[in-house]
Amino acid sequence: MRIGVLDLASSLISIDSTNPGKLELEIADFLGDVLEDLGFNVERQRYSMRMNLFAYRNQERVRLLFCGHLDTVPPTEGWERSPFSPKVMRGRLFGLGACDMKGAIAAMIAAGVEALAEDKEVGVGFLLTSDEEVGMSGAKLAAPKLRDLFKNLRLCLIGEPTDLRLVTCHKGVLRATLRVKGVASHSSIPERGVNAVHIGINVLKRMMERGIPQLAHPILGRPTLQVTWVRGGVAENIIPDSFEAKIDARLIPQETEDRRKLLMDIAGEWGERVELEFGLALPPYEAPEIPEIAAISRIMGTVGLDSRPFGVPYLTEASVYWEKGIPSVIVGPGDIEQAHRPNESVYITKLALAKKLYRSLVLLLNRG
């Protein structure tokens, strides 16, 4: 039995799985039913109002596991048509999630079905998660089960948009909220107050000066620190008594100094008026040198793809799986330039090539 990549991707796009928003229950139930109809064993891992899916055939032979996320970001302004109405034109499939990453999920499932049609004993496995776009709670919940479910698992393949390049490393993330408590007064007598905005600006300036390690990774480049959101003040004639800012730090693998402690020490220089609360924190990822990744590189070369190791600045679920000792590579048909933007799309030729690549990898790594 075969399944059309374009048809399945279009069906997935038509289901609203925005996060925050509609979330993933509907799309997870739909895909669970599709996979069961295709002959896969399906385990639904439901939590809160969300669901992860594990699906497999010949699970003892699954060394390479296909991984993807079911959620999308909410649509932004500027869509020319409904983001949930898939449309094929100019050689592309348009729709929310076409690139990130419903197209990749469709290619993975189609590849698995074709591999089983060629060899019914080949191992094929999928992990489809919820909440990748916000907190990665789905991957965090699923990761501890992987070794028990797939005893011979060697590698996850994550279908995030890489334009079918072999991504073996990416930066980590550390997010924090800076809060400053001041004292309000009339702006004509600032000495009677404590300006929380002034303090906040000085703290952030010090963090930008001293909170970024002077290091560089040969592929990922330098670590970063960005202020992404600020709020402070009530009116133009009042000394502000509060200030708040969001901070996004991106980490590289060779950072040995704890960035969390570094930022805490800087904030601590201003005493009790300054508070730093940490949010999402995941380490950088760098794949180990294992035979399976070398084999993937060789196969990519045979189908005309760039097989050189590549890195990306954004975060993926590889960080979560690596915390459980499971390595990953990231290879997907989408282009990150198309993700999280109006009129998101993916080339149909890239979907077809992804299916061909994924099928070859399953037949190479999950036999015998």
Short mmCIF file of N, CA and C in Angstrom, two decimals, residues 73 76 104-105 128 136 150 155 167 226 251 253 262 283 298 307 319 336:
data_model
loop_
_atom_site.label_atom_id
_atom_site.label_comp_id
_atom_site.label_asym_id
_atom_site.label_seq_id
_atom_site.Cartn_x
_atom_site.Cartn_y
_atom_site.Cartn_z
N VAL A 73 3.14 27.16 14.94
CA VAL A 73 2.92 28.48 15.53
C VAL A 73 1.59 29.02 15.02
N THR A 76 0.52 34.43 11.40
CA THR A 76 0.76 35.86 11.55
C THR A 76 -0.05 36.62 10.50
N ALA A 104 7.25 17.28 6.27
CA ALA A 104 8.25 16.27 6.63
C ALA A 104 7.59 15.04 7.24
N ILE A 105 6.58 15.24 8.10
CA ILE A 105 5.89 14.10 8.70
C ILE A 105 5.25 13.24 7.61
N LEU A 128 5.77 11.25 17.26
CA LEU A 128 5.17 12.52 16.86
C LEU A 128 4.71 13.23 18.13
N MET A 136 8.29 22.28 24.56
CA MET A 136 8.81 20.94 24.30
C MET A 136 8.37 19.93 25.37
N PHE A 150 11.93 1.00 22.13
CA PHE A 150 12.79 0.62 21.01
C PHE A 150 14.16 0.20 21.57
N LEU A 155 19.46 6.09 16.84
CA LEU A 155 19.48 7.45 16.33
C LEU A 155 18.07 7.93 16.02
N VAL A 167 22.05 18.27 9.41
CA VAL A 167 22.36 19.07 10.60
C VAL A 167 22.74 18.14 11.74
N GLN A 226 20.31 38.17 23.75
CA GLN A 226 19.44 39.19 23.18
C GLN A 226 18.34 39.57 24.17
N LEU A 251 23.35 29.17 23.42
CA LEU A 251 24.56 28.56 23.95
C LEU A 251 25.22 27.69 22.89
N PRO A 253 28.22 24.42 22.21
CA PRO A 253 28.63 23.22 22.95
C PRO A 253 29.82 23.39 23.87
N LEU A 262 26.46 32.97 35.58
CA LEU A 262 27.05 34.21 35.11
C LEU A 262 26.03 35.35 35.14
N PRO A 283 20.14 22.40 26.65
CA PRO A 283 21.55 22.51 26.28
C PRO A 283 21.75 22.52 24.77
N ARG A 298 26.66 9.20 3.67
CA ARG A 298 26.95 8.52 2.40
C ARG A 298 25.70 8.42 1.53
N SER A 307 26.11 16.40 1.78
CA SER A 307 26.23 15.48 2.91
C SER A 307 27.19 15.99 3.99
N SER A 319 17.99 18.24 21.64
CA SER A 319 18.52 18.54 22.97
C SER A 319 17.84 17.69 24.04
N ILE A 336 14.13 26.91 6.47
CA ILE A 336 13.81 27.67 7.68
C ILE A 336 13.37 29.09 7.34
#
